[in-house]
Amino acid sequence: MALLFQSSIDSAERWSAELHRLLPDLEIRVWPQIGNTGEIDVALVWRPPSGLLASLPKLKLIAALGAGVDHVLADPLIPAGVPVVRLVDPYMTAAMSEYVQLQVLRLHRQDPVYLAQQREHVWRERPQPNAAGRRVGVLGMGELGRDAALKLSVLGFDVAGWSRTERRLPGIVCFHAAEGLRALLARSEILVCLLPLTPATEGILDARLFAGLPSGAAIVNCARGQHLVEADLVAALDSGQLSAAILDVFRDEPLPPQHPFWSDPRILITPHVAAATHAPTAAPVVADNVRRLRQGRPLLHLVDRERGY
Ligand code: NDP
Ligand code: OXD
C-alpha cells in the first residue's frame, strides 16, 4: 500500500518518520516525487493542487492534514466516491481550547484597552466585571467548539453555543439553526468563531451579524479567514459596534505585509497558530484509518461532502 503526502506547511520528514513507526510496511511518497500514480491508495493532504487527487486512479482514501477540509473540498476535480476523512486529535482540541481561553480572557480583562493605555503612558483603572457576568458565545459546537465552550464555562464565563442541529451540553446555553443565531448573538459580549468553512458559513462574520451583537462586543476568529467580511469588521470597529477583534486566520495567508490589519490597534493578530497539526499525535489518527481501510472496517471522522464538513 502507498500513501501520497502533500503539504506546504507540515514537515514531510516528520510525518514520514511517525507513519513509518506506526505502519512500517506503508510506502510513503512525498509530492511532487510520487512515482507511478497508479500505485497510490491513500492521499494525506493539506491543500492539494487542483487535479492532483483526480490523477490517482486507484485512490481509496483522502485524509486531510487538518480538522478543516475546505482546502481539500475546494478542488472541483476531487474524485467522487472516494471517502474524505479529517483530523480529530485530542492534542489539537486541547490546543484550540487553550487559545480560546487565552483570547477570551484577554478580551474579558480588557487587554487591548490596557495595551493602548500603555502605548500612551496612561494609568487608568477600568471597571472590571467578573467572569460570571461576562457572556461568551461560541459559533460551532463541534469537536473544537464543544471543548472550548466547556473550558470557558469552567473558567466561570456564562457561555452559549450555536450549531446547525440541536445539541445539548451541560452548563452551556445551546442554540441552533438560523432561528437560534439571533438569540445567541444578542447575548454574546465576546463571540468566538469555530465553524467549518462551507457555502453556508462563508462570510458569516459580516455587518448583519455584528449588528446583532451587544454594542462594544469583541470577536475571536480562529476558524477560517473566509468567515470574515474584512470591510464590515473595520466599519463595525469604526462605529464602536465592535471594540476589538482577535484574528488567527485570514483570507490571504500569510497576511500580506501591507495589509491594514497589521497596524490597526483594535485588531490583534496571530499567524494561524491556534491549533497547529501536530504529527506525533495526529499520525496515530491517520494510521488508524489506514488500518481500517486495509481491514475493510468503518473509517473514523468521515466528512460529509454535501454538508462540506
Ligand atoms: P466540527 O465539524 O467538529 O464542528 C463543526 C460545528 O459547526 C458543528 O457544531 C456544526 O453543527 C457547526 N456548523 C456547521 N455548519 C453550520 C451552520 N451552517 N450553522 C450553524 N452551525 C454550523 O469541526 P471542528 O470543531 O473540528 O473544527 C471547526 C473548524 O475549526 C475547522 O473546520 C477549521 O476550519 C477550524 N480550525 C482552525 C484551526 C486553527 O489553528 N486556527 C485549527 C483547527 C481547526 P452540528 O453540530 O449541528 O453539525
Ligand atoms: C486545521 C487548521 O484545519 O490547522 O486543522 O487550520
CSV table of C-alpha atoms and ligand atoms in Angstrom, one decimal:
chain,number,residue,atom,x,y,z
A,1,MET,CA,0.0,0.0,0.0
A,2,ALA,CA,1.3,3.5,-0.9
A,3,LEU,CA,0.5,6.9,0.7
A,4,LEU,CA,1.0,10.2,-1.0
A,5,PHE,CA,2.0,13.1,1.3
A,6,GLN,CA,1.3,16.6,0.2
A,7,SER,CA,1.7,19.7,2.3
A,8,SER,CA,3.4,23.1,2.1
A,9,ILE,CA,3.2,23.6,5.8
A,10,ASP,CA,3.7,20.2,7.5
A,11,SER,CA,7.1,18.6,7.6
A,12,ALA,CA,7.3,15.6,5.2
A,13,GLU,CA,10.2,14.2,7.2
A,14,ARG,CA,8.4,14.3,10.5
A,15,TRP,CA,5.2,12.8,9.1
A,16,SER,CA,7.2,10.1,7.2
A,17,ALA,CA,9.0,9.1,10.4
A,18,GLU,CA,5.8,9.0,12.5
A,19,LEU,CA,3.9,7.0,9.9
A,20,HIS,CA,6.8,4.6,9.3
A,21,ARG,CA,7.0,3.9,13.0
A,22,LEU,CA,3.2,3.1,13.1
A,23,LEU,CA,2.9,1.4,9.7
A,24,PRO,CA,6.4,0.0,8.8
A,25,ASP,CA,5.1,-1.6,5.6
A,26,LEU,CA,3.4,1.6,4.3
A,27,GLU,CA,5.3,3.2,1.4
A,28,ILE,CA,5.3,7.0,1.6
A,29,ARG,CA,5.7,9.1,-1.4
A,30,VAL,CA,6.2,12.9,-0.9
A,31,TRP,CA,4.6,15.1,-3.5
A,32,PRO,CA,5.8,16.1,-6.1
A,33,GLN,CA,8.1,13.0,-6.3
A,34,ILE,CA,5.2,10.5,-6.4
A,35,GLY,CA,6.3,7.9,-9.0
A,36,ASN,CA,3.6,5.7,-10.5
A,37,THR,CA,0.3,7.4,-9.7
A,38,GLY,CA,-1.5,4.0,-10.2
A,39,GLU,CA,0.2,2.6,-7.1
A,40,ILE,CA,-1.2,5.2,-4.6
A,41,ASP,CA,-4.1,4.1,-2.3
A,42,VAL,CA,-4.1,6.9,0.3
A,43,ALA,CA,-3.6,10.7,-0.1
A,44,LEU,CA,-2.7,12.6,3.0
A,45,VAL,CA,-3.0,16.3,2.0
A,46,TRP,CA,-3.4,19.8,3.3
A,47,ARG,CA,-4.1,21.9,0.2
A,48,PRO,CA,-3.7,19.6,-2.8
A,49,PRO,CA,-3.2,21.3,-6.2
A,50,SER,CA,-6.4,21.0,-8.2
A,51,GLY,CA,-6.3,17.8,-10.3
A,52,LEU,CA,-3.7,16.0,-8.1
A,53,LEU,CA,-6.3,13.7,-6.4
A,54,ALA,CA,-8.0,13.1,-9.7
A,55,SER,CA,-4.7,11.9,-11.2
A,56,LEU,CA,-4.6,8.9,-8.8
A,57,PRO,CA,-6.6,6.2,-10.5
A,58,LYS,CA,-6.5,3.7,-7.5
A,59,LEU,CA,-7.2,6.2,-4.8
A,60,LYS,CA,-9.2,4.7,-1.9
A,61,LEU,CA,-8.9,7.3,0.9
A,62,ILE,CA,-8.3,11.1,1.1
A,63,ALA,CA,-7.1,12.1,4.6
A,64,ALA,CA,-7.0,15.8,5.4
A,65,LEU,CA,-4.0,17.1,7.3
A,66,GLY,CA,-6.3,19.3,9.3
A,67,ALA,CA,-9.6,19.5,11.2
A,68,GLY,CA,-10.9,21.7,8.4
A,69,VAL,CA,-11.4,20.2,5.0
A,70,ASP,CA,-12.3,23.3,3.0
A,71,HIS,CA,-8.9,23.3,1.3
A,72,VAL,CA,-9.4,19.7,0.1
A,73,LEU,CA,-13.1,20.0,-0.9
A,74,ALA,CA,-12.2,23.3,-2.8
A,75,ASP,CA,-10.7,21.2,-5.6
A,76,PRO,CA,-13.5,20.9,-8.2
A,77,LEU,CA,-11.8,17.8,-9.7
A,78,ILE,CA,-11.8,15.8,-6.4
A,79,PRO,CA,-12.8,12.3,-7.4
A,80,ALA,CA,-16.4,11.5,-6.5
A,81,GLY,CA,-16.9,8.4,-4.3
A,82,VAL,CA,-13.5,8.4,-2.6
A,83,PRO,CA,-14.1,8.9,1.2
A,84,VAL,CA,-12.6,12.0,2.8
A,85,VAL,CA,-11.6,11.9,6.5
A,86,ARG,CA,-10.3,14.7,8.7
A,87,LEU,CA,-8.2,15.1,11.8
A,88,VAL,CA,-9.8,14.8,15.1
A,89,ASP,CA,-6.9,14.9,17.6
A,90,PRO,CA,-7.3,15.4,21.3
A,91,TYR,CA,-4.0,17.3,21.3
A,92,MET,CA,-5.3,19.7,18.7
A,93,THR,CA,-8.6,20.1,20.6
A,94,ALA,CA,-6.7,21.0,23.8
A,95,ALA,CA,-4.5,23.4,22.0
A,96,MET,CA,-7.5,25.2,20.4
A,97,SER,CA,-9.2,25.5,23.8
A,98,GLU,CA,-6.0,27.0,25.3
A,99,TYR,CA,-6.1,29.6,22.5
A,100,VAL,CA,-9.7,30.4,23.0
A,101,GLN,CA,-9.4,30.6,26.8
A,102,LEU,CA,-6.4,32.9,26.4
A,103,GLN,CA,-8.0,35.2,23.9
A,104,VAL,CA,-11.4,35.4,25.8
A,105,LEU,CA,-9.5,36.2,29.0
A,106,ARG,CA,-7.5,38.9,27.2
A,107,LEU,CA,-10.7,40.5,26.0
A,108,HIS,CA,-12.5,40.0,29.3
A,109,ARG,CA,-9.7,41.6,31.2
A,110,GLN,CA,-9.5,44.4,28.7
A,111,ASP,CA,-6.0,43.7,27.4
A,112,PRO,CA,-6.5,45.7,24.2
A,113,VAL,CA,-7.5,48.8,26.2
A,114,TYR,CA,-4.6,48.5,28.6
A,115,LEU,CA,-2.1,47.9,25.8
A,116,ALA,CA,-3.4,51.1,24.2
A,117,GLN,CA,-3.1,52.9,27.5
A,118,GLN,CA,0.5,51.6,27.9
A,119,ARG,CA,1.4,53.0,24.5
A,120,GLU,CA,0.2,56.4,25.7
A,121,HIS,CA,1.7,56.0,29.2
A,122,VAL,CA,-1.8,56.3,30.7
A,123,TRP,CA,-2.6,54.9,34.2
A,124,ARG,CA,-6.4,54.5,34.2
A,125,GLU,CA,-8.3,51.8,36.0
A,126,ARG,CA,-11.4,50.5,34.2
A,127,PRO,CA,-14.4,48.8,35.8
A,128,GLN,CA,-13.9,45.0,35.6
A,129,PRO,CA,-16.9,42.6,35.7
A,130,ASN,CA,-16.1,39.1,36.9
A,131,ALA,CA,-16.4,36.1,34.5
A,132,ALA,CA,-19.8,35.1,35.7
A,133,GLY,CA,-21.0,38.5,34.5
A,134,ARG,CA,-19.4,38.1,31.0
A,135,ARG,CA,-21.5,36.4,28.3
A,136,VAL,CA,-19.5,34.5,25.7
A,137,GLY,CA,-20.9,32.9,22.5
A,138,VAL,CA,-19.2,30.1,20.5
A,139,LEU,CA,-20.2,29.6,16.9
A,140,GLY,CA,-19.8,25.9,16.2
A,141,MET,CA,-20.4,23.2,18.7
A,142,GLY,CA,-18.2,20.5,17.1
A,143,GLU,CA,-15.1,18.8,18.3
A,144,LEU,CA,-13.3,22.1,19.0
A,145,GLY,CA,-16.3,24.4,19.9
A,146,ARG,CA,-17.7,22.0,22.5
A,147,ASP,CA,-14.4,21.6,24.3
A,148,ALA,CA,-13.7,25.4,24.2
A,149,ALA,CA,-17.2,26.2,25.5
A,150,LEU,CA,-16.9,23.7,28.4
A,151,LYS,CA,-13.5,25.0,29.4
A,152,LEU,CA,-14.7,28.7,29.2
A,153,SER,CA,-17.6,27.6,31.4
A,154,VAL,CA,-15.1,26.1,33.9
A,155,LEU,CA,-13.4,29.5,34.0
A,156,GLY,CA,-16.7,30.9,35.2
A,157,PHE,CA,-18.0,32.5,32.0
A,158,ASP,CA,-21.6,32.5,31.1
A,159,VAL,CA,-21.3,30.5,27.8
A,160,ALA,CA,-23.7,29.8,24.9
A,161,GLY,CA,-23.1,27.8,21.8
A,162,TRP,CA,-24.6,27.6,18.3
A,163,SER,CA,-24.7,24.7,15.9
A,164,ARG,CA,-26.6,23.6,12.8
A,165,THR,CA,-28.5,20.8,14.5
A,166,GLU,CA,-29.7,20.7,18.1
A,167,ARG,CA,-27.0,20.0,20.7
A,168,ARG,CA,-27.1,19.7,24.5
A,169,LEU,CA,-24.1,20.4,26.6
A,170,PRO,CA,-24.1,20.6,30.4
A,171,GLY,CA,-23.8,24.2,31.7
A,172,ILE,CA,-23.9,25.7,28.1
A,173,VAL,CA,-26.9,27.5,26.7
A,174,CYS,CA,-27.4,25.9,23.3
A,175,PHE,CA,-28.9,27.5,20.2
A,176,HIS,CA,-29.1,26.0,16.8
A,177,ALA,CA,-30.1,26.8,13.2
A,178,ALA,CA,-30.8,30.2,11.6
A,179,GLU,CA,-33.5,31.0,14.2
A,180,GLY,CA,-31.1,30.4,17.1
A,181,LEU,CA,-28.4,32.7,15.8
A,182,ARG,CA,-30.2,35.9,16.7
A,183,ALA,CA,-30.7,34.9,20.3
A,184,LEU,CA,-27.0,33.7,20.6
A,185,LEU,CA,-25.7,37.0,19.2
A,186,ALA,CA,-27.9,39.2,21.4
A,187,ARG,CA,-26.2,37.7,24.5
A,188,SER,CA,-22.6,37.5,23.3
A,189,GLU,CA,-20.3,40.2,24.5
A,190,ILE,CA,-17.4,38.1,23.2
A,191,LEU,CA,-18.0,35.9,20.1
A,192,VAL,CA,-15.7,33.1,19.2
A,193,CYS,CA,-16.0,31.6,15.7
A,194,LEU,CA,-15.2,27.8,15.4
A,195,LEU,CA,-17.3,27.0,12.4
A,196,PRO,CA,-16.1,25.0,9.4
A,197,LEU,CA,-15.9,26.9,6.2
A,198,THR,CA,-18.8,25.9,4.0
A,199,PRO,CA,-21.0,27.7,1.5
A,200,ALA,CA,-23.4,28.3,4.4
A,201,THR,CA,-20.8,29.8,6.7
A,202,GLU,CA,-18.6,31.8,4.3
A,203,GLY,CA,-18.9,35.5,5.1
A,204,ILE,CA,-21.0,34.8,8.2
A,205,LEU,CA,-19.0,37.4,10.3
A,206,ASP,CA,-20.5,40.4,8.5
A,207,ALA,CA,-22.2,43.7,9.2
A,208,ARG,CA,-25.6,42.0,9.8
A,209,LEU,CA,-24.1,39.6,12.4
A,210,PHE,CA,-22.1,42.4,14.1
A,211,ALA,CA,-25.3,44.5,14.4
A,212,GLY,CA,-26.9,41.6,16.3
A,213,LEU,CA,-24.2,41.7,19.0
A,214,PRO,CA,-24.4,44.0,22.0
A,215,SER,CA,-22.7,47.3,21.3
A,216,GLY,CA,-19.0,47.2,22.1
A,217,ALA,CA,-18.7,43.4,21.7
A,218,ALA,CA,-15.5,41.7,20.6
A,219,ILE,CA,-14.8,38.8,18.3
A,220,VAL,CA,-12.3,36.0,18.1
A,221,ASN,CA,-12.0,34.2,14.7
A,222,CYS,CA,-9.9,31.0,14.9
A,223,ALA,CA,-11.8,29.1,12.2
A,224,ARG,CA,-11.1,30.4,8.7
A,225,GLY,CA,-10.4,33.9,7.2
A,226,GLN,CA,-13.2,33.5,4.7
A,227,HIS,CA,-15.7,33.6,7.5
A,228,LEU,CA,-15.0,37.3,8.0
A,229,VAL,CA,-16.0,40.1,5.7
A,230,GLU,CA,-13.0,42.3,6.4
A,231,ALA,CA,-14.5,45.7,5.3
A,232,ASP,CA,-17.5,45.0,7.6
A,233,LEU,CA,-15.2,44.4,10.5
A,234,VAL,CA,-13.4,47.7,10.0
A,235,ALA,CA,-16.7,49.5,9.7
A,236,ALA,CA,-18.0,47.9,12.9
A,237,LEU,CA,-14.8,48.9,14.8
A,238,ASP,CA,-15.1,52.4,13.4
A,239,SER,CA,-18.7,52.8,14.6
A,240,GLY,CA,-17.9,51.3,18.0
A,241,GLN,CA,-20.4,48.4,17.5
A,242,LEU,CA,-17.3,46.2,18.0
A,243,SER,CA,-14.5,47.2,20.3
A,244,ALA,CA,-11.8,44.6,19.3
A,245,ALA,CA,-11.1,41.6,17.2
A,246,ILE,CA,-8.6,38.8,17.6
A,247,LEU,CA,-7.8,37.0,14.4
A,248,ASP,CA,-5.8,33.9,13.9
A,249,VAL,CA,-6.9,33.2,10.3
A,250,PHE,CA,-7.1,35.3,7.2
A,251,ARG,CA,-8.5,35.3,3.6
A,252,ASP,CA,-4.9,35.7,2.4
A,253,GLU,CA,-2.3,33.7,4.4
A,254,PRO,CA,0.4,34.7,5.2
A,255,LEU,CA,-1.3,38.1,5.8
A,256,PRO,CA,0.4,40.4,3.3
A,257,PRO,CA,2.8,42.9,5.0
A,258,GLN,CA,0.9,45.9,3.6
A,259,HIS,CA,-2.5,44.6,5.0
A,260,PRO,CA,-4.1,47.4,7.1
A,261,PHE,CA,-5.0,44.9,9.9
A,262,TRP,CA,-1.3,44.7,10.9
A,263,SER,CA,-1.3,48.3,12.1
A,264,ASP,CA,-4.9,48.6,13.4
A,265,PRO,CA,-4.6,48.7,17.2
A,266,ARG,CA,-8.1,47.3,17.6
A,267,ILE,CA,-7.1,44.1,15.9
A,268,LEU,CA,-4.8,41.6,17.5
A,269,ILE,CA,-3.2,39.1,15.1
A,270,THR,CA,-1.7,35.6,15.5
A,271,PRO,CA,-0.4,33.7,12.4
A,272,HIS,CA,-2.8,30.7,12.1
A,273,VAL,CA,-1.3,29.0,15.2
A,274,ALA,CA,-4.4,28.4,17.4
A,275,ALA,CA,-4.1,24.6,17.0
A,276,ALA,CA,-1.5,23.5,14.5
A,277,THR,CA,-1.4,19.9,13.3
A,278,HIS,CA,1.0,18.0,15.5
A,279,ALA,CA,2.5,14.9,13.8
A,280,PRO,CA,3.2,12.8,16.9
A,281,THR,CA,-0.4,12.9,18.0
A,282,ALA,CA,-2.1,13.3,14.6
A,283,ALA,CA,-0.2,10.4,12.8
A,284,PRO,CA,-1.8,7.7,15.0
A,285,VAL,CA,-5.3,9.1,13.9
A,286,VAL,CA,-4.2,8.8,10.3
A,287,ALA,CA,-2.6,5.3,10.8
A,288,ASP,CA,-5.8,4.1,12.5
A,289,ASN,CA,-7.8,5.0,9.4
A,290,VAL,CA,-5.2,3.4,7.1
A,291,ARG,CA,-5.5,0.2,9.1
A,292,ARG,CA,-9.3,0.4,9.0
A,293,LEU,CA,-9.2,0.8,5.2
A,294,ARG,CA,-6.9,-2.2,4.8
A,295,GLN,CA,-9.2,-4.3,7.0
A,296,GLY,CA,-12.4,-3.1,5.5
A,297,ARG,CA,-13.6,-1.6,8.8
A,298,PRO,CA,-15.6,1.7,9.1
A,299,LEU,CA,-13.5,4.8,8.7
A,300,LEU,CA,-13.4,7.4,11.5
A,301,HIS,CA,-14.0,11.2,11.2
A,302,LEU,CA,-15.7,10.9,7.8
A,303,VAL,CA,-16.5,14.2,6.1
A,304,ASP,CA,-20.0,14.7,4.6
A,305,ARG,CA,-19.1,16.2,1.2
A,306,GLU,CA,-22.7,17.5,0.7
A,307,ARG,CA,-22.6,19.4,4.1
A,308,GLY,CA,-19.0,20.5,3.5
A,309,TYR,CA,-17.7,19.4,6.9
B,1,NDP,P1,-16.7,20.0,13.5
B,1,NDP,O1,-17.1,19.5,12.2
B,1,NDP,O2,-16.5,19.0,14.6
B,1,NDP,O3,-17.8,21.0,14.1
B,1,NDP,C1,-18.4,22.0,13.3
B,1,NDP,C2,-19.5,22.7,14.1
B,1,NDP,O4,-20.0,23.8,13.3
B,1,NDP,C3,-20.7,21.7,14.4
B,1,NDP,O5,-21.2,22.0,15.7
B,1,NDP,C4,-21.7,22.1,13.3
B,1,NDP,O6,-23.1,21.9,13.7
B,1,NDP,C5,-21.5,23.6,13.2
B,1,NDP,N1,-21.9,24.1,11.9
B,1,NDP,C6,-21.5,23.8,10.7
B,1,NDP,N2,-22.2,24.4,9.8
B,1,NDP,C7,-23.1,25.2,10.5
B,1,NDP,C8,-24.1,26.1,10.1
B,1,NDP,N3,-24.4,26.4,8.8
B,1,NDP,N4,-24.8,26.8,11.0
B,1,NDP,C9,-24.6,26.5,12.3
B,1,NDP,N5,-23.6,25.6,12.8
B,1,NDP,C10,-22.9,25.0,11.8
B,1,NDP,O7,-15.4,21.0,13.3
B,1,NDP,P2,-14.2,21.2,14.4
B,1,NDP,O8,-14.8,21.7,15.6
B,1,NDP,O9,-13.3,20.0,14.4
B,1,NDP,O10,-13.4,22.4,13.6
B,1,NDP,C11,-14.0,23.6,13.3
B,1,NDP,C12,-13.1,24.4,12.4
B,1,NDP,O11,-12.0,25.0,13.1
B,1,NDP,C13,-12.4,23.7,11.3
B,1,NDP,O12,-13.3,23.4,10.2
B,1,NDP,C14,-11.3,24.6,10.9
B,1,NDP,O13,-11.7,25.5,9.9
B,1,NDP,C15,-11.0,25.4,12.2
B,1,NDP,N6,-9.7,25.1,12.7
B,1,NDP,C16,-8.8,26.1,12.9
B,1,NDP,C17,-7.5,25.9,13.4
B,1,NDP,C18,-6.6,27.0,13.7
B,1,NDP,O14,-5.4,26.7,14.0
B,1,NDP,N7,-7.0,28.2,13.5
B,1,NDP,C19,-7.1,24.5,13.8
B,1,NDP,C20,-8.2,23.5,13.6
B,1,NDP,C21,-9.4,23.8,13.1
B,1,NDP,P3,-23.6,20.4,14.0
B,1,NDP,O15,-23.1,20.1,15.4
B,1,NDP,O16,-25.1,20.6,14.0
B,1,NDP,O17,-23.1,19.5,12.9
B,2,OXD,C1,-6.9,22.9,10.7
B,2,OXD,C2,-6.1,24.1,10.8
B,2,OXD,O1,-8.0,22.9,10.0
B,2,OXD,O2,-5.0,23.9,11.3
B,2,OXD,O3,-6.6,21.8,11.2
B,2,OXD,O4,-6.5,25.2,10.4
